[in-house]
Amino acid sequence: MKIQRLTRNLTFWVLLAIVAGALLGHFRPALAVQMEPLGKRFIDVVKLFINPIIFLTITLGISTMGDLKKVGRIGGKALLYFEIVTTLALLIGVGVAALVRPGDGVSTGRLDTGKVGEFTKRATEFSWGHFLADNLTLQVLLVAIVLGIGLSKYAGRKPVIHFLKACSKYVFRGLHLVMLLAPIGAFGGMAFTIGKYGIATLLPLGKLMVTVYLTMGLFVFLVLGVILRYCRIGMWSFLKYIKAELLIVLGTSSSEAGLPGLMEKLEGMGCAQPVVGLVVPTGYSFNLDGTTIYLSLSTLFLAQVFHIELSGAQILTMMGILMVTSKGAAGVAGSGFVVLASTLTAMKVIPVEGLALLLGVDRFMSEARSITNFIGNGVATIFLAHTEDALDHEMAVEALGKRLRPLRFRRGLTSGEYLGEVAEKAAE
C-alpha cells in the first residue's frame, strides 16, 4: 500500500525525474542537451495559466471583499515589506561576501568576454517604461484591481461573479492536468543544465557556489524563519507543505513554474484570496530576495577577483543601485546578468568584463535564486495575511499538520472547493 501511495505522489515523480536528468546530463551530455525543449515547453505552458489565475483571483477577491480601503492598505504594506526584507537580503549578501571573500584566488585568465557585450547593451537599454511595458503580470494585476473595484460597486455584479467563478474552476482544472507533466519538465531542465555545463564547471568557482547556497539558506531559515514564527508557523512545516512546487522550481530553474501552485497552496492553508492575488504577483516583480542576495554577492566577488577594495561609500552606493535595479529583474530576459551589468556600469569601478567568469555557473546559481524568491513570496503572503487578520490559523494548522488530506490533482477542484468539501463532511 505504501508503494502504491508513493507512485501516485507527484513529488516522488518530480524528484525521480530530477535525479534521472542529472544522471543523463553527467553520462550522456550530448543527448541531455537535446532535452532542453522539454523544460522550456513545460514552463511556457505553465506561464499560460499564471495571468488568468492572477486575473480571476484578484478580481473575484476584490469584488467580494467590500472594503476597498483594505485593498489599498494591503498593497501599501506589501510594498513596504518588500523593501525592508530585500534590504535585509542585501545586507546579508554584503556581509557574507566580506567575511568569506569567495573571489580571492580566482584567476581572470578564464575570461571569455564574447557574450558580455550583449548583457551590457541590454543593461544600457533598460528603463522603467520598458519594464512596465514588458511585464504582463503587472499589467494583468492592475487591470484586475480596476475591474474588481468596478464590480464591487456594480449592483448587477452577481451574474458576472458567477461566470468568473466558473472560469476559475476550469482554469484550475486545466492547471492540475498540466502539472501532471511536471516530472517531464523537471527532467528536461535538469538534464540540459548538467549536460551543457557539467559538474566540472563548478570547481573553479566552487567557493562562490557554496557561499551563494549557504547565504540563501541562512536568509531562508533565519530571516524568513523568524517572520514565519511570528505568524505561529514553522519553516520546516511550510517547506514540507510546498515541497512539490519547490522540486518543480528546482528542476526547471524557474519560479514561474511553481507560481500557480503556490497561490493555490496558500489559499489552501487559509490565506485570504485577495491577499494571495495581490501579494504573490506583485512580489514576483518586487520581492526578489534570492536575486538580491545573488547580485550583492556577485558584485563583491568580482571586486575581490580584480583586487579592488571598495570603500564604505562605494558599498553603500552599490546597495542603493541594487535596491533600484533589482526591482526590474523579473521583467528582463537574462535578468541576473542584465541587472548586474547595469550595476557595474553605474559604479564604474569593477570591470564589466568580469561577468564572463559567472557565465558557466549562473545556471546552477539560478536554482538557488529561484527557490529563495519562491519561498520569500510565500512567506510575504502569509505574513501580510496574518497582520491583516486574513489568515485562518485553524486551516493553516490542519494543512501544515497533515491532519487534512493533502491537496490532490483530482476532479479539477480548486483548493477552496476541496477544503469546503472536507468541512461539509466533517460537519456530517
Coordinates of C-alpha atoms in Angstrom, one line a residue:
M1 CA 0.0 0.0 0.0
K2 CA 2.9 2.4 0.8
I3 CA 4.4 1.7 -2.6
Q4 CA 1.1 2.5 -4.3
R5 CA 0.7 5.7 -2.4
L6 CA 4.3 6.7 -3.3
T7 CA 3.9 6.0 -7.0
R8 CA 0.7 8.2 -7.0
N9 CA 2.7 11.1 -5.4
L10 CA 3.6 13.9 -7.8
T11 CA 6.6 14.9 -5.6
F12 CA 8.1 11.4 -5.9
W13 CA 8.0 11.5 -9.7
V14 CA 9.4 15.0 -9.8
L15 CA 12.3 14.0 -7.6
L16 CA 12.9 10.9 -9.6
A17 CA 12.9 13.0 -12.8
I18 CA 15.5 15.4 -11.4
V19 CA 17.8 12.5 -10.4
A20 CA 17.4 10.9 -13.8
G21 CA 18.0 14.2 -15.6
A22 CA 21.2 14.8 -13.6
L23 CA 22.5 11.3 -14.4
L24 CA 21.7 11.6 -18.1
G25 CA 23.5 15.0 -18.1
H26 CA 26.6 13.6 -16.5
F27 CA 26.9 10.4 -18.5
R28 CA 25.4 11.4 -21.9
P29 CA 25.8 15.2 -22.1
A30 CA 25.2 15.4 -25.8
L31 CA 21.9 13.7 -25.5
A32 CA 21.0 15.6 -22.4
V33 CA 21.4 19.0 -24.0
Q34 CA 18.8 17.9 -26.6
M35 CA 16.3 17.6 -23.7
E36 CA 16.2 21.4 -23.2
P37 CA 12.8 21.8 -25.1
L38 CA 11.1 19.6 -22.5
G39 CA 11.9 22.0 -19.7
K40 CA 11.2 25.1 -21.7
R41 CA 7.9 24.0 -23.2
F42 CA 6.6 22.9 -19.8
I43 CA 7.4 26.4 -18.4
D44 CA 5.8 28.0 -21.4
V45 CA 2.6 26.1 -20.8
V46 CA 2.5 26.9 -17.1
K47 CA 3.0 30.6 -17.9
L48 CA -0.2 30.5 -19.9
F49 CA -2.1 29.9 -16.6
I50 CA -0.3 32.5 -14.4
N51 CA -2.0 35.6 -15.7
P52 CA -5.6 34.1 -15.9
I53 CA -5.2 32.8 -12.4
I54 CA -4.0 36.2 -11.1
F55 CA -6.8 38.0 -13.0
L56 CA -9.5 35.7 -11.7
T57 CA -8.2 35.5 -8.2
I58 CA -7.8 39.2 -7.6
T59 CA -10.9 40.3 -9.5
L60 CA -13.1 37.9 -7.5
G61 CA -11.3 38.7 -4.3
I62 CA -11.8 42.5 -4.5
S63 CA -15.3 42.4 -5.9
T64 CA -16.5 40.3 -3.0
M65 CA -14.4 41.9 -0.3
G66 CA -16.4 45.1 0.1
D67 CA -13.8 47.1 2.0
L68 CA -11.7 48.9 -0.7
K69 CA -9.6 50.7 1.8
K70 CA -8.4 47.4 3.0
V71 CA -7.2 46.6 -0.6
G72 CA -5.1 49.8 -0.7
R73 CA -3.8 49.1 2.8
I74 CA -2.6 45.6 1.9
G75 CA -0.9 46.9 -1.3
G76 CA 0.9 49.6 0.6
K77 CA 2.0 47.2 3.4
A78 CA 3.2 44.7 0.8
L79 CA 5.5 47.3 -0.9
L80 CA 6.9 48.4 2.5
Y81 CA 7.5 44.8 3.5
F82 CA 9.2 44.0 0.1
E83 CA 11.6 47.0 0.6
I84 CA 12.5 46.1 4.2
V85 CA 13.1 42.4 3.5
T86 CA 15.1 42.9 0.3
T87 CA 17.3 45.4 2.1
L88 CA 18.0 42.7 4.7
A89 CA 18.8 40.3 1.9
L90 CA 21.3 42.9 0.5
L91 CA 22.9 43.4 3.9
I92 CA 23.3 39.6 4.4
G93 CA 24.8 39.2 1.0
V94 CA 27.3 42.0 1.5
G95 CA 28.2 40.8 5.0
V96 CA 28.8 37.2 3.9
A97 CA 30.9 38.2 0.8
A98 CA 33.1 40.5 3.0
L99 CA 33.6 37.7 5.6
V100 CA 34.1 34.7 3.3
R101 CA 35.7 36.6 0.3
P102 CA 34.9 34.0 -2.4
G103 CA 36.7 35.9 -5.1
D104 CA 40.2 35.7 -3.5
G105 CA 42.5 33.5 -5.6
V106 CA 40.2 33.3 -8.7
S107 CA 42.2 33.7 -11.9
T108 CA 41.0 36.1 -14.6
G109 CA 42.7 34.0 -17.2
R110 CA 39.4 32.2 -17.8
L111 CA 37.6 35.3 -19.1
D112 CA 35.7 34.8 -22.3
T113 CA 34.1 38.2 -22.9
G114 CA 32.3 37.3 -26.1
K115 CA 28.8 37.3 -24.6
V116 CA 29.3 40.1 -22.1
G117 CA 28.6 42.8 -24.6
E118 CA 25.1 41.6 -25.2
F119 CA 24.2 41.9 -21.5
T120 CA 25.9 45.3 -21.2
K121 CA 23.8 46.5 -24.2
R122 CA 20.6 45.3 -22.6
A123 CA 21.6 47.0 -19.3
T124 CA 22.0 50.4 -21.0
E125 CA 18.7 50.0 -22.8
F126 CA 16.8 49.1 -19.7
S127 CA 14.2 51.6 -18.4
W128 CA 11.2 51.5 -16.1
G129 CA 9.0 52.3 -19.1
H130 CA 10.2 49.1 -20.8
F131 CA 9.9 47.2 -17.6
L132 CA 6.2 48.1 -17.1
A133 CA 5.5 47.6 -20.8
D134 CA 7.1 44.2 -20.9
N135 CA 5.8 42.9 -17.6
L136 CA 2.5 41.4 -18.5
T137 CA 1.9 40.1 -14.9
L138 CA 1.9 43.6 -13.5
Q139 CA -0.4 44.8 -16.3
V140 CA -2.9 42.0 -15.6
L141 CA -2.7 42.8 -11.9
L142 CA -3.6 46.4 -12.5
V143 CA -6.5 45.6 -14.8
A144 CA -7.8 43.0 -12.3
I145 CA -7.7 45.6 -9.5
V146 CA -9.5 48.2 -11.5
L147 CA -12.1 45.6 -12.7
G148 CA -12.5 44.2 -9.1
I149 CA -13.2 47.7 -7.8
G150 CA -15.6 48.4 -10.6
L151 CA -17.5 45.2 -9.9
S152 CA -17.7 45.8 -6.2
K153 CA -19.7 49.0 -6.9
Y154 CA -21.8 47.4 -9.6
A155 CA -25.3 46.4 -8.4
G156 CA -25.8 43.7 -11.0
R157 CA -22.4 42.0 -10.4
K158 CA -23.8 38.6 -9.3
P159 CA -24.0 37.1 -12.8
V160 CA -20.5 38.3 -13.7
I161 CA -19.1 36.9 -10.5
H162 CA -20.8 33.6 -11.1
F163 CA -19.3 33.5 -14.6
L164 CA -15.8 34.3 -13.3
K165 CA -16.1 31.6 -10.6
A166 CA -17.0 29.1 -13.3
C167 CA -14.0 30.2 -15.4
S168 CA -11.7 29.9 -12.3
K169 CA -12.9 26.3 -11.8
Y170 CA -11.9 25.3 -15.4
V171 CA -8.6 27.2 -15.3
F172 CA -7.6 25.3 -12.2
R173 CA -8.8 22.0 -13.7
G174 CA -6.5 22.7 -16.7
L175 CA -3.6 23.6 -14.4
H176 CA -3.9 20.4 -12.5
L177 CA -3.8 18.4 -15.7
V178 CA -0.7 20.3 -16.9
M179 CA 1.1 19.8 -13.5
L180 CA 0.9 16.1 -14.1
L181 CA 3.6 16.7 -16.7
A182 CA 5.9 18.4 -14.2
P183 CA 8.3 15.4 -14.0
I184 CA 8.9 15.7 -17.7
G185 CA 9.7 19.5 -17.4
A186 CA 11.9 18.9 -14.4
F187 CA 13.8 16.1 -16.2
G188 CA 14.4 18.3 -19.3
G189 CA 15.6 21.3 -17.3
M190 CA 18.0 19.3 -15.1
A191 CA 19.3 17.2 -18.0
F192 CA 20.1 20.3 -20.0
T193 CA 21.8 22.1 -17.1
I194 CA 24.2 19.2 -16.2
G195 CA 24.7 18.2 -19.8
K196 CA 25.6 21.7 -21.1
Y197 CA 27.7 23.0 -18.2
G198 CA 28.8 19.8 -16.4
I199 CA 29.8 19.4 -12.8
A200 CA 33.4 20.2 -13.7
T201 CA 32.3 23.8 -14.4
L202 CA 31.6 24.3 -10.7
L203 CA 35.1 23.5 -9.5
P204 CA 37.0 26.8 -10.3
L205 CA 34.2 28.8 -8.8
G206 CA 33.1 26.3 -6.2
K207 CA 33.7 28.7 -3.3
L208 CA 31.3 31.2 -4.8
M209 CA 28.7 28.5 -5.4
V210 CA 28.9 27.2 -1.8
T211 CA 28.8 30.8 -0.5
V212 CA 25.7 31.6 -2.5
Y213 CA 23.8 28.5 -1.4
L214 CA 24.8 28.9 2.3
T215 CA 23.9 32.6 2.3
M216 CA 20.4 31.9 0.8
G217 CA 19.9 29.1 3.3
L218 CA 20.9 31.4 6.1
F219 CA 18.4 34.0 4.8
V220 CA 15.6 31.5 4.5
F221 CA 15.9 29.9 7.9
L222 CA 16.9 32.9 9.9
V223 CA 15.2 35.9 8.4
L224 CA 12.2 34.3 6.7
G225 CA 12.0 31.7 9.5
V226 CA 11.7 34.4 12.1
I227 CA 8.9 36.1 10.1
L228 CA 7.0 32.8 9.8
R229 CA 7.5 32.1 13.5
Y230 CA 5.9 35.5 14.2
C231 CA 2.9 34.1 12.3
R232 CA 3.0 31.0 14.5
I233 CA 4.1 28.8 11.6
G234 CA 7.3 26.7 11.4
M235 CA 9.5 27.0 8.3
W236 CA 10.0 23.2 8.0
S237 CA 6.3 22.6 8.1
F238 CA 5.8 25.2 5.4
L239 CA 8.6 23.8 3.2
K240 CA 7.1 20.3 3.5
Y241 CA 3.7 21.7 2.5
I242 CA 5.0 23.2 -0.7
K243 CA 7.7 20.5 -1.4
A244 CA 6.2 19.5 -4.8
E245 CA 6.3 23.1 -6.0
L246 CA 9.9 23.5 -4.7
L247 CA 11.1 20.5 -6.6
I248 CA 9.4 21.8 -9.8
V249 CA 11.2 25.1 -9.3
L250 CA 14.5 23.3 -8.7
G251 CA 14.2 21.1 -11.7
T252 CA 13.2 23.9 -14.1
S253 CA 15.2 26.7 -12.5
S254 CA 12.2 28.9 -12.8
S255 CA 9.9 30.3 -10.0
E256 CA 7.2 30.8 -12.6
A257 CA 6.7 27.0 -12.9
G258 CA 5.6 26.8 -9.3
L259 CA 3.7 30.2 -9.1
P260 CA 0.2 29.0 -9.8
G261 CA 0.6 26.0 -7.4
L262 CA 1.9 28.3 -4.7
M263 CA -1.1 30.6 -4.9
E264 CA -3.4 27.6 -4.6
K265 CA -1.5 26.1 -1.7
L266 CA -1.5 29.5 0.1
E267 CA -5.3 29.7 -0.2
G268 CA -5.5 26.1 0.9
M269 CA -3.7 26.9 4.2
G270 CA -6.1 29.7 5.0
C271 CA -4.7 32.9 3.4
A272 CA -7.5 35.1 2.0
Q273 CA -7.9 35.1 -1.7
P274 CA -7.5 38.9 -2.2
V275 CA -4.2 38.8 -0.2
V276 CA -2.8 36.0 -2.3
G277 CA -3.9 37.6 -5.5
L278 CA -2.3 40.9 -4.6
V279 CA 0.9 39.8 -2.9
V280 CA 2.2 36.9 -5.0
P281 CA 2.2 38.5 -8.4
T282 CA 3.5 41.9 -7.0
G283 CA 6.2 40.0 -5.1
Y284 CA 7.2 38.2 -8.3
S285 CA 8.4 41.6 -9.6
F286 CA 9.4 43.4 -6.4
N287 CA 10.2 40.8 -3.8
L288 CA 13.2 39.0 -5.3
D289 CA 15.1 38.1 -2.2
G290 CA 17.3 35.4 -3.8
T291 CA 18.1 37.6 -6.8
T292 CA 19.1 40.5 -4.4
I293 CA 21.5 38.2 -2.5
Y294 CA 23.0 36.9 -5.7
L295 CA 23.6 40.4 -7.1
S296 CA 25.3 41.7 -3.9
L297 CA 27.5 38.6 -3.6
S298 CA 28.4 38.6 -7.3
T299 CA 29.3 42.3 -7.2
L300 CA 31.7 41.9 -4.3
F301 CA 33.0 38.6 -5.7
L302 CA 34.1 40.4 -8.9
A303 CA 35.6 43.2 -6.9
Q304 CA 37.7 40.7 -5.0
V305 CA 38.7 38.9 -8.2
F306 CA 40.1 42.1 -9.6
H307 CA 41.7 43.1 -6.2
I308 CA 39.5 46.2 -5.9
E309 CA 38.9 47.2 -2.3
L310 CA 35.6 49.0 -2.2
S311 CA 35.2 51.8 0.3
G312 CA 32.2 52.1 2.7
A313 CA 30.8 54.8 0.5
Q314 CA 31.2 52.6 -2.7
I315 CA 29.4 49.7 -1.0
L316 CA 26.6 51.9 0.1
T317 CA 26.4 53.2 -3.5
M318 CA 26.3 49.6 -4.8
M319 CA 23.5 48.8 -2.4
G320 CA 21.5 51.8 -3.4
I321 CA 21.8 51.0 -7.1
L322 CA 20.8 47.3 -6.5
M323 CA 17.8 48.3 -4.4
V324 CA 16.5 50.1 -7.6
T325 CA 17.8 47.9 -10.4
S326 CA 16.9 44.5 -8.8
K327 CA 13.2 45.5 -8.8
G328 CA 13.2 45.2 -12.6
A329 CA 14.8 41.8 -12.7
A330 CA 11.7 39.8 -13.4
G331 CA 10.8 41.8 -16.5
V332 CA 14.1 41.4 -18.3
A333 CA 15.4 38.4 -20.3
G334 CA 18.7 37.2 -18.7
S335 CA 17.8 39.3 -15.7
G336 CA 20.6 38.4 -13.4
F337 CA 23.3 39.4 -15.8
V338 CA 21.4 42.5 -17.1
V339 CA 20.9 43.9 -13.7
L340 CA 24.5 43.0 -12.6
A341 CA 25.8 44.7 -15.8
S342 CA 23.8 47.8 -15.1
T343 CA 25.1 47.9 -11.6
L344 CA 28.7 47.6 -12.6
T345 CA 28.3 50.1 -15.4
A346 CA 26.8 52.6 -12.9
M347 CA 29.5 52.1 -10.3
K348 CA 32.3 52.5 -12.9
V349 CA 34.8 50.7 -10.5
I350 CA 34.6 47.0 -11.4
P351 CA 35.2 45.9 -15.0
V352 CA 32.0 44.7 -16.6
E353 CA 34.1 42.1 -18.5
G354 CA 34.2 40.1 -15.2
L355 CA 30.7 38.9 -15.9
A356 CA 32.3 36.3 -18.2
L357 CA 33.6 34.5 -15.1
L358 CA 30.0 33.9 -14.0
L359 CA 28.5 32.6 -17.3
G360 CA 29.3 29.0 -16.7
V361 CA 27.9 28.7 -13.1
D362 CA 25.0 31.1 -13.4
R363 CA 22.6 28.4 -14.3
F364 CA 23.4 26.4 -11.2
M365 CA 23.0 29.5 -9.0
S366 CA 19.7 30.4 -10.7
E367 CA 18.2 27.4 -9.0
A368 CA 19.1 28.9 -5.6
R369 CA 17.8 32.3 -6.7
S370 CA 14.5 30.9 -7.9
I371 CA 13.8 28.8 -4.8
T372 CA 14.7 31.7 -2.4
N373 CA 12.5 34.1 -4.4
F374 CA 9.7 31.5 -4.4
I375 CA 9.8 30.8 -0.6
G376 CA 10.2 34.6 0.1
N377 CA 6.9 35.3 -1.8
G378 CA 5.1 32.6 0.1
V379 CA 6.3 33.9 3.5
A380 CA 5.4 37.5 2.5
T381 CA 1.8 36.4 1.7
I382 CA 1.5 34.6 5.0
F383 CA 2.9 37.5 7.0
L384 CA 0.6 40.1 5.3
A385 CA -2.4 37.8 5.7
H386 CA -1.6 37.3 9.4
T387 CA -1.2 41.0 10.1
E388 CA -4.5 41.7 8.3
D389 CA -6.4 39.1 10.2
A390 CA -6.9 37.4 6.8
L391 CA -5.2 34.1 7.8
D392 CA -7.3 31.2 9.1
H393 CA -4.9 29.7 11.6
E394 CA -7.0 26.6 12.2
M395 CA -7.0 25.9 8.5
A396 CA -3.2 26.5 8.4
V397 CA -2.7 24.1 11.3
E398 CA -4.8 21.5 9.5
A399 CA -3.0 21.9 6.2
L400 CA 0.6 22.0 7.6
G401 CA -0.1 19.4 10.3
K402 CA -1.2 16.9 7.8
R403 CA -4.5 16.2 9.6
L404 CA -6.2 17.3 6.4
R405 CA -5.7 15.2 3.3
P406 CA -3.1 16.8 1.1
L407 CA -4.4 18.8 -1.9
R408 CA -4.6 16.5 -4.8
F409 CA -5.0 16.9 -8.6
R410 CA -8.4 15.3 -8.8
R411 CA -11.7 16.3 -10.4
G412 CA -10.5 19.8 -11.1
L413 CA -11.4 21.1 -7.7
T414 CA -9.8 24.4 -6.5
S415 CA -8.3 24.4 -3.1
G416 CA -11.2 26.4 -1.7
E417 CA -13.8 23.9 -3.1
Y418 CA -11.8 21.0 -1.8
L419 CA -11.5 22.4 1.7
G420 CA -15.2 23.3 1.7
E421 CA -16.0 19.7 0.8
V422 CA -13.9 18.4 3.7
A423 CA -15.6 20.9 6.0
E424 CA -19.0 19.6 4.9
K425 CA -18.0 16.0 5.5
A426 CA -16.7 16.9 9.0
A427 CA -20.0 18.7 9.8
E428 CA -21.9 15.5 8.9

